[in-house]
PDB file of C-alpha atoms in Angstrom:
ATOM      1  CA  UNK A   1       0.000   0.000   0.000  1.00 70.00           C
ATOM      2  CA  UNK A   2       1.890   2.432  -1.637  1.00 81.00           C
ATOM      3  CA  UNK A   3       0.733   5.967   0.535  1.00 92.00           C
ATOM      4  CA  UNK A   4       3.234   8.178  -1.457  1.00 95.00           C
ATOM      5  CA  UNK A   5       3.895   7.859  -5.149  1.00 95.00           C
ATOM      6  CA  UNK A   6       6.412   9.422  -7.460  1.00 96.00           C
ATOM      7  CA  UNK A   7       5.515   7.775 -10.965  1.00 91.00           C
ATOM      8  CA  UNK A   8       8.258   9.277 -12.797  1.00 95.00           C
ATOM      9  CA  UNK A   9      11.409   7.400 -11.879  1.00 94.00           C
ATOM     10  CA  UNK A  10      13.497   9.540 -13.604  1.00 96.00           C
ATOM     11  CA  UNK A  11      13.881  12.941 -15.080  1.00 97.00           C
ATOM     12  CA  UNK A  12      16.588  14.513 -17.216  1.00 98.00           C
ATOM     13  CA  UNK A  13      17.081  18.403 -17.319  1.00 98.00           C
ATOM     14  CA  UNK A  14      18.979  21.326 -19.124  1.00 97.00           C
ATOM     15  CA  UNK A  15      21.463  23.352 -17.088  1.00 97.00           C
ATOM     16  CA  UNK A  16      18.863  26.776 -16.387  1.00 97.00           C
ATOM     17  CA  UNK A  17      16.025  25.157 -17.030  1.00 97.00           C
ATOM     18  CA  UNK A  18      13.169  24.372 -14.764  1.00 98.00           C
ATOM     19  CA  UNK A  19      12.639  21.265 -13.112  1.00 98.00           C
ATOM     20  CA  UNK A  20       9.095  20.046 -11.963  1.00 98.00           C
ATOM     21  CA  UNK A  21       9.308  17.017  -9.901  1.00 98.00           C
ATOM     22  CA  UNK A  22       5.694  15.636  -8.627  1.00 98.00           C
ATOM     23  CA  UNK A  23       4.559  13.609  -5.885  1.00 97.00           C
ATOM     24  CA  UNK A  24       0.805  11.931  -4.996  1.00 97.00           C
ATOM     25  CA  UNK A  25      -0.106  10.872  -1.959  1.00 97.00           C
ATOM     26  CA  UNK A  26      -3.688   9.037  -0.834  1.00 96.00           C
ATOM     27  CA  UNK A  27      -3.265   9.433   3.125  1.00 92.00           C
ATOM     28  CA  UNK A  28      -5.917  12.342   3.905  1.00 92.00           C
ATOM     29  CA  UNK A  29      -4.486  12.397   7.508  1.00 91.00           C
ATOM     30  CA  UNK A  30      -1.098  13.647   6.212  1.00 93.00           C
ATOM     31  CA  UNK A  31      -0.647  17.613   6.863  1.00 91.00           C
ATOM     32  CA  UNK A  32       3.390  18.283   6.823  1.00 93.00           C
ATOM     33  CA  UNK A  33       5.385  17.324   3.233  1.00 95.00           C
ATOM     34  CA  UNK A  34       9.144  17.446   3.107  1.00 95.00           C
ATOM     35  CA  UNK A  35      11.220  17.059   0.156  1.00 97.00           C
ATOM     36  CA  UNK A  36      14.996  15.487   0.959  1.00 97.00           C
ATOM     37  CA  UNK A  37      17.797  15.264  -1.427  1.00 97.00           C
ATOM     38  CA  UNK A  38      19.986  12.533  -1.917  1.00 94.00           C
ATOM     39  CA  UNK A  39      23.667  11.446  -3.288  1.00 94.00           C
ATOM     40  CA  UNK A  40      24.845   8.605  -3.644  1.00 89.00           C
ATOM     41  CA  UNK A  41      26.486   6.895  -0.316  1.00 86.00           C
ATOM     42  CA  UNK A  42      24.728   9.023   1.504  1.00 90.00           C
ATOM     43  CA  UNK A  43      22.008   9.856   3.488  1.00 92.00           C
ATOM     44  CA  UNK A  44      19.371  11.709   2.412  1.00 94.00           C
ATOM     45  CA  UNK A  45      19.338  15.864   3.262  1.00 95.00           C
ATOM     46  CA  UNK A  46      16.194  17.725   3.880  1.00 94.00           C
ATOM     47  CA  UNK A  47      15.578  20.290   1.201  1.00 96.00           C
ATOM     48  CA  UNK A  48      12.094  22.241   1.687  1.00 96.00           C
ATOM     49  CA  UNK A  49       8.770  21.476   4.125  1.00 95.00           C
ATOM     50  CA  UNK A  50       5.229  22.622   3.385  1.00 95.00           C
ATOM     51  CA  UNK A  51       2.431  22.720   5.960  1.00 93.00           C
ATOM     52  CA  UNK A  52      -1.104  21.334   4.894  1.00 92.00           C
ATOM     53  CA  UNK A  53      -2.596  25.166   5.751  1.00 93.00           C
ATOM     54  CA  UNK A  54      -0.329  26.489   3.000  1.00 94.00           C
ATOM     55  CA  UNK A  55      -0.402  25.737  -0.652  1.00 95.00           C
ATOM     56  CA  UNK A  56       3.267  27.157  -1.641  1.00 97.00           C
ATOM     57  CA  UNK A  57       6.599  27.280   0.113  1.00 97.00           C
ATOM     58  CA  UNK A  58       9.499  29.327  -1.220  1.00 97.00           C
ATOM     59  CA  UNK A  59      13.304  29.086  -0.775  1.00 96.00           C
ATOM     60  CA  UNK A  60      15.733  30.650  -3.163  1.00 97.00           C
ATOM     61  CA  UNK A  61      15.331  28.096  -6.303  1.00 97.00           C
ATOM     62  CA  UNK A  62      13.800  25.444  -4.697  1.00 98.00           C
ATOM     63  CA  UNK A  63       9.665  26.130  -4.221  1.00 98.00           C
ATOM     64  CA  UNK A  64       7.148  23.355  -3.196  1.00 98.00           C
ATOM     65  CA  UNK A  65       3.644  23.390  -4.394  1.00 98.00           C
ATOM     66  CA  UNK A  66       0.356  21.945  -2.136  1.00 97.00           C
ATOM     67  CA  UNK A  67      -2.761  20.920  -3.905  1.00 97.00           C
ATOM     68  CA  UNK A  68      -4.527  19.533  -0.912  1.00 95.00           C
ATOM     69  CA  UNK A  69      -7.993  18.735  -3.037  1.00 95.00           C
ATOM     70  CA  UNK A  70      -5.545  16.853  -5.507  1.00 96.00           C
ATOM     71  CA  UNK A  71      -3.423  15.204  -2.672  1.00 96.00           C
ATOM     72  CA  UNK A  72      -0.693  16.398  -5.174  1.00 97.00           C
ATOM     73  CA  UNK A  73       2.910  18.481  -4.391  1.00 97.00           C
ATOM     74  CA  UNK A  74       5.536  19.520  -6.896  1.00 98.00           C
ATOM     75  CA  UNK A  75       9.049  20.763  -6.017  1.00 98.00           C
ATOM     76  CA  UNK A  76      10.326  23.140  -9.004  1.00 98.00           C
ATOM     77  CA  UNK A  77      13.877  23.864  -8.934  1.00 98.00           C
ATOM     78  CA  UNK A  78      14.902  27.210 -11.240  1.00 97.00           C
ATOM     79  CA  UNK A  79      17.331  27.777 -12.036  1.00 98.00           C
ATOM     80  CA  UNK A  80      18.517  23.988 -12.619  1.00 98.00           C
ATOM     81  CA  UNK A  81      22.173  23.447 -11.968  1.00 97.00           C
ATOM     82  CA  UNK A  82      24.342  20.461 -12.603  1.00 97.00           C
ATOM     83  CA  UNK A  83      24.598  20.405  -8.702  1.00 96.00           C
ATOM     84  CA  UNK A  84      20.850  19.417  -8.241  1.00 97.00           C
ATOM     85  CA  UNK A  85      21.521  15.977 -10.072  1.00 97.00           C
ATOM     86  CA  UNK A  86      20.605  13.500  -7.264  1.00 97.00           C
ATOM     87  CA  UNK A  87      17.746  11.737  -5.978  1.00 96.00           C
ATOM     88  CA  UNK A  88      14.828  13.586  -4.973  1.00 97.00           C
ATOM     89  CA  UNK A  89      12.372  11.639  -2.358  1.00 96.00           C
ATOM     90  CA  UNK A  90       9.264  13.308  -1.651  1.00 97.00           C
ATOM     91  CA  UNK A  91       7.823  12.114   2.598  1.00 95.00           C
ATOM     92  CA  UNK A  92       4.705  13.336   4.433  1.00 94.00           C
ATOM     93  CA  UNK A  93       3.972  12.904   8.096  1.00 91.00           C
ATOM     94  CA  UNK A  94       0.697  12.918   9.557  1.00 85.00           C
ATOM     95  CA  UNK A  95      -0.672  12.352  12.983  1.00 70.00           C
ATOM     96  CA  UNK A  96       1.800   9.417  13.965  1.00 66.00           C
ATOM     97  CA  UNK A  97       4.657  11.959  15.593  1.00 69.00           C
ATOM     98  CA  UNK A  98       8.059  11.060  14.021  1.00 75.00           C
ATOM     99  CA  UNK A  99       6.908   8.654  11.241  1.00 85.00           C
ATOM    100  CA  UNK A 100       7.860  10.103   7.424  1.00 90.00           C
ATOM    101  CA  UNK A 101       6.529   8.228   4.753  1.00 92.00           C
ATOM    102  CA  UNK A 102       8.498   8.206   1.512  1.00 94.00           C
ATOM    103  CA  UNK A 103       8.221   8.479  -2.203  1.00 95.00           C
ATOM    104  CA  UNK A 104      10.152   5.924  -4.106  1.00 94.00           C
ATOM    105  CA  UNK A 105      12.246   8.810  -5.437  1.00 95.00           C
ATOM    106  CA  UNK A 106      12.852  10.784  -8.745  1.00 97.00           C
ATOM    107  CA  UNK A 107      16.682  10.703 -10.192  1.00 97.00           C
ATOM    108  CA  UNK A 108      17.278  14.534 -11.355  1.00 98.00           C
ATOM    109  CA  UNK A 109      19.733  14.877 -13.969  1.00 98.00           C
ATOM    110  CA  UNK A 110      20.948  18.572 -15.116  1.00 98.00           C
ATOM    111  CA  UNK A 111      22.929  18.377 -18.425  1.00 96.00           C
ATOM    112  CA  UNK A 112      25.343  21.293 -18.540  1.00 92.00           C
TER     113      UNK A 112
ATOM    114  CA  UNK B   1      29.106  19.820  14.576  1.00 56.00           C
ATOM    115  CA  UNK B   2      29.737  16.370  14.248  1.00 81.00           C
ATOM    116  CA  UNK B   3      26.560  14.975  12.263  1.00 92.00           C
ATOM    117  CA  UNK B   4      24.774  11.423  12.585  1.00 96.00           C
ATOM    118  CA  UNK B   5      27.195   8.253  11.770  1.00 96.00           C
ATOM    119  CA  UNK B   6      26.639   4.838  11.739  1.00 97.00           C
ATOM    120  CA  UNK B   7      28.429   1.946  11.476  1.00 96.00           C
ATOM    121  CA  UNK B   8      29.149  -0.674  10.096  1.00 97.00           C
ATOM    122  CA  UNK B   9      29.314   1.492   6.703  1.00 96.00           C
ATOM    123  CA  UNK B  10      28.860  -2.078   4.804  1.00 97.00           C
ATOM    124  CA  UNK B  11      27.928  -5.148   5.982  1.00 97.00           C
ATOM    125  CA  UNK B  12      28.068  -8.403   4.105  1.00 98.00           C
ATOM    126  CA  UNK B  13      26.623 -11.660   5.973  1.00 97.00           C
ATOM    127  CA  UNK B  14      25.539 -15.032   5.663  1.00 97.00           C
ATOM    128  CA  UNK B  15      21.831 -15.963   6.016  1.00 97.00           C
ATOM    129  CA  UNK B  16      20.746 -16.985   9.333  1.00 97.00           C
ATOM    130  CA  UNK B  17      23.781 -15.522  11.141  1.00 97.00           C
ATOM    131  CA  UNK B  18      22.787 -12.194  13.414  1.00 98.00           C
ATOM    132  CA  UNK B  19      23.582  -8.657  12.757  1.00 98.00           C
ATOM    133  CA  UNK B  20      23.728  -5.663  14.726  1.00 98.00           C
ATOM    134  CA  UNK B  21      23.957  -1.906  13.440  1.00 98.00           C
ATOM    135  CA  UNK B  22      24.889   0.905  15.419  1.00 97.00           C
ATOM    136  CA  UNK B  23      23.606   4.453  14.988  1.00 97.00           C
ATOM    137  CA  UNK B  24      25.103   7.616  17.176  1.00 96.00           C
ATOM    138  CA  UNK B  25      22.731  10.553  16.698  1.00 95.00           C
ATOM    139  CA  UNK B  26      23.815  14.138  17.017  1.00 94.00           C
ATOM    140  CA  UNK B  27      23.860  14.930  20.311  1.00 92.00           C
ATOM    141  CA  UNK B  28      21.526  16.511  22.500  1.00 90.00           C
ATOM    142  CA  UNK B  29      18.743  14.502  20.230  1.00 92.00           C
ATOM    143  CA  UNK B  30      15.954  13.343  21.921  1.00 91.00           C
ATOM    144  CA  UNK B  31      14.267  11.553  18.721  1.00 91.00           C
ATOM    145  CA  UNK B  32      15.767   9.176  16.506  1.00 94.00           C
ATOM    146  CA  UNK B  33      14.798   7.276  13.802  1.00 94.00           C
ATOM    147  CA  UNK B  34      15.413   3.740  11.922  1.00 96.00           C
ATOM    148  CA  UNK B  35      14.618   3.208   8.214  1.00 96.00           C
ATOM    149  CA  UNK B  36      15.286   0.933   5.791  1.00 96.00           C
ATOM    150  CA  UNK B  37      15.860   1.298   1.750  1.00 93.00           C
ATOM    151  CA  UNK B  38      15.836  -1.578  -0.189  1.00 92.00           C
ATOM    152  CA  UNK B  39      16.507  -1.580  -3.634  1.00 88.00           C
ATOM    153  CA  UNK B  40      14.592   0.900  -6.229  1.00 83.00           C
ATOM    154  CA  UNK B  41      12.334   1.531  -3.230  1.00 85.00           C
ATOM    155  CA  UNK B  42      11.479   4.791  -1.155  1.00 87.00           C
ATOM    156  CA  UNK B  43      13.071   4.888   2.584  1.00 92.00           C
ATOM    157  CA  UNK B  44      10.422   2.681   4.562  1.00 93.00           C
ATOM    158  CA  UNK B  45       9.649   3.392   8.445  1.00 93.00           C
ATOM    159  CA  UNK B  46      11.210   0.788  10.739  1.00 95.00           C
ATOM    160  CA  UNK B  47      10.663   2.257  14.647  1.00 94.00           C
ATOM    161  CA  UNK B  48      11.722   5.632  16.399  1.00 92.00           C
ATOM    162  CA  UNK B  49      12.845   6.208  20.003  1.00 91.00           C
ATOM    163  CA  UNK B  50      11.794   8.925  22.187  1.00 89.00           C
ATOM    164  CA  UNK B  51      14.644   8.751  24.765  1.00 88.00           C
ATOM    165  CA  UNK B  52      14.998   5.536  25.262  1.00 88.00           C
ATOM    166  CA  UNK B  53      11.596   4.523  24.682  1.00 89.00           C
ATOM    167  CA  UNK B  54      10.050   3.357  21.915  1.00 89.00           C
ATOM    168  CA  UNK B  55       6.102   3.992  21.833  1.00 83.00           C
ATOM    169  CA  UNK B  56       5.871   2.543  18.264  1.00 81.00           C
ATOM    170  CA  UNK B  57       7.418  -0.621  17.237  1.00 84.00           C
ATOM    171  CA  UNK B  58       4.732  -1.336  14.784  1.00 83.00           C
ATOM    172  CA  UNK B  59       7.142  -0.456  11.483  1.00 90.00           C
ATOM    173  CA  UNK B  60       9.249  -3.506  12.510  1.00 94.00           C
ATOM    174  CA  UNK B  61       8.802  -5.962   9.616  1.00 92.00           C
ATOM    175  CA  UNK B  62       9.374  -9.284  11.868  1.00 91.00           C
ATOM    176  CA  UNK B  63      10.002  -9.915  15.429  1.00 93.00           C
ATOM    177  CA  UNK B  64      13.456 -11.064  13.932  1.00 97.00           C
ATOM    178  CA  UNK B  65      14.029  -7.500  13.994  1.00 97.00           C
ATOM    179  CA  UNK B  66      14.474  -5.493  17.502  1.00 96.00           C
ATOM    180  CA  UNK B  67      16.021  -2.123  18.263  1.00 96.00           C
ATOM    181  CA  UNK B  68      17.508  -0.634  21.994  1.00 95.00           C
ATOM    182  CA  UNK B  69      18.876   2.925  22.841  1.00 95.00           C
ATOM    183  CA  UNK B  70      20.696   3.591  25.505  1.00 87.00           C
ATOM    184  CA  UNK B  71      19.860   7.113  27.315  1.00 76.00           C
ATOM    185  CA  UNK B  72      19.495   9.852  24.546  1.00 77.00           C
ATOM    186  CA  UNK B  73      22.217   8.324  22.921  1.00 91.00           C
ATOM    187  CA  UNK B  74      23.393   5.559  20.945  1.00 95.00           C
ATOM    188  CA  UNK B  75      21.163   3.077  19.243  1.00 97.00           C
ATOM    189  CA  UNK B  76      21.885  -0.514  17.821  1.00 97.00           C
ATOM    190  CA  UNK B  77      19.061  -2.212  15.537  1.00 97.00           C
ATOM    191  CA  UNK B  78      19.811  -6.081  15.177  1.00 98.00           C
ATOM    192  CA  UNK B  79      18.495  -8.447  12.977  1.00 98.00           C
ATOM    193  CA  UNK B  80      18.523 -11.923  14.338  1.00 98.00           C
ATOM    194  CA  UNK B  81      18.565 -14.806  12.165  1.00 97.00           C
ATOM    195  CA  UNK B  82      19.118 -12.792   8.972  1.00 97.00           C
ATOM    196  CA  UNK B  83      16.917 -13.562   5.767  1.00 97.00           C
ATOM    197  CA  UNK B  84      18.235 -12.219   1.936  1.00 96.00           C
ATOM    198  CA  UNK B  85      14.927 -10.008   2.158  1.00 95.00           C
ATOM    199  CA  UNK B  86      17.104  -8.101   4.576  1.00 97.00           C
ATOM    200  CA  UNK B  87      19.292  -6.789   2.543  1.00 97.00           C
ATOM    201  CA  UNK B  88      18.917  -2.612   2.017  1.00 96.00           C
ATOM    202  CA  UNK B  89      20.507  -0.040   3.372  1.00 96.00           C
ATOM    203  CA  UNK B  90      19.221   1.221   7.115  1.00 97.00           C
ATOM    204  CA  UNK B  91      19.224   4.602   7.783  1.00 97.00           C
ATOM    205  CA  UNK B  92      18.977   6.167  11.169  1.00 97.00           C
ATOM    206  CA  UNK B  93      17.830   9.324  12.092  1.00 96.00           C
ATOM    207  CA  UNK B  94      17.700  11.893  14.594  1.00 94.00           C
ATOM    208  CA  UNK B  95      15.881  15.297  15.092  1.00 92.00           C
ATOM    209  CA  UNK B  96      15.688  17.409  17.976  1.00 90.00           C
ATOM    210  CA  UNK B  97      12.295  16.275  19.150  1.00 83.00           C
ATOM    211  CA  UNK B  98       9.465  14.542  17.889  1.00 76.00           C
ATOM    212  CA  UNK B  99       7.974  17.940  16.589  1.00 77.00           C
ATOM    213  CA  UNK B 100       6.903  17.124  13.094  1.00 72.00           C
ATOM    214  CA  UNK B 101       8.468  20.644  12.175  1.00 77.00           C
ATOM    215  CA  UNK B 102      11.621  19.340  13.293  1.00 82.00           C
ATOM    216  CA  UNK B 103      13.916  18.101  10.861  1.00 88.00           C
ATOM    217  CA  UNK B 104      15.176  14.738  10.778  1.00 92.00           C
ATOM    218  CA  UNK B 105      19.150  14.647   9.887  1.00 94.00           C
ATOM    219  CA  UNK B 106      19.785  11.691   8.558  1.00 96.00           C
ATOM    220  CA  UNK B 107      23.230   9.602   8.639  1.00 96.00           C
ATOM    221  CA  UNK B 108      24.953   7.397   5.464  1.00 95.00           C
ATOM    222  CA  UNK B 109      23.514   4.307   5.986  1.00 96.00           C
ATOM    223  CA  UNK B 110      24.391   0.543   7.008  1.00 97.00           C
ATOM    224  CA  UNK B 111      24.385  -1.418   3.697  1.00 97.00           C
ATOM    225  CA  UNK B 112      23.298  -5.046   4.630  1.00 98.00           C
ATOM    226  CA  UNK B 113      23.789  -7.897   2.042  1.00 97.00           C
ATOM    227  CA  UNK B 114      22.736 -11.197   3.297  1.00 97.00           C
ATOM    228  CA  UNK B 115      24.435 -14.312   0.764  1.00 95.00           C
TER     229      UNK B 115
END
């Protein structure tokens, strides 16, 4: 029972470009989304947080989108930079204190 | 500061032999955190610790599988009688508390590969 999807295993990006990465989630109880980076042999590094009152959370190139009536977040990244190519899980917590539940993860690839 | 480690970094093992992983979170951490990734999959919940307690050990996937920490400090997950559907990678994590705004560092992993 797959409560957080990322259907696009992949996605490959020019250098200044935008990248849109999406998430879905079916767990109406979840109200806190986090986006974590990840490289390889390594753990993963927490990138951007939305609450469940907001729809849109902003930090220098990174912003997350909240569709609550969708169940649906996005993280765009713009400017892309060859630094952003890693893995991108998306996680949502709800009412069970502590517990993140993660995406399967998007690989992010920025072409110079 | 120093961030969270764990150790072994690798781990290779023969099935039905025991394991034990060790996690240090970054201190003054009252929450910490198991996970495990296995292959091509998302980071899946195992147990967390508030102190020393753990109120939820419900992510555990077998009773094979148990998990101690001693004070607010150092936490060892073992795997008893290990299985090849143990092998991932188990991540530990700690966070300040169990705040849901609190972040939850996370350290490099324990890859586990059970021949």
């Amino acid at each position: 029972d797959q409560q957080v999807k990322q259907n696009s295993p992949s996605l490959s990006v020019q250098e200044g470009r935008i990248s849109i990465l999406n998430c879905d989630y079916t767990n109406s109880m979840f109200d806190y989304f986090l986006w974590y980076k990840k490289y390889p042999a390594e753990g993963p590094t927490f990138l951007i947080s939305i609450s469940s009152i907001k729809d849109k959370n902003e930090d220098g190139r990174f912003t997350v989108f909240l569709n609550k009536s969708a169940k649906h977040l996005s993280l765009h990244i713009v400017p892309s930079q060859p630094g952003d190519s890693a893995v991108y899980f998306c996680a949502a917590m709800g009412t069970s204190y502590g517990k993140l539940t993660f995406g399967q993860g998007t690989i992010l690839t920025v072409h110079p | 500061g120093a961030g969270v480690s764990q150790s072994p970094s690798n781990k290779v093992t023969e099935k039905g032999k025991d394991v034990e992983l060790r996690c240090d979170p970054i201190s003054g951490h009252t929450a910490l955190y198991w996970y495990r990734q296995r292959l091509g999959q998302g980071l899946e919940f195992l147990i967390y610790f508030q102190g020393n307690s753990a109120p939820d050990k419900s992510g555990l996937p077998s009773d094979r599988f148990s998990a101690e920490r001693t004070g607010e400090s150092v936490s060892t997950l073992t795997i008893q009688r290990t299985q090849q559907e143990d092998s991932a990678v188990y991540l530990c994590a700690s966070s300040p508390t169990l705040v849901s705004t609190d972040t939850q560092y996370f350290g490099p992993g324990t890859r586990l590969t059970v021949l």
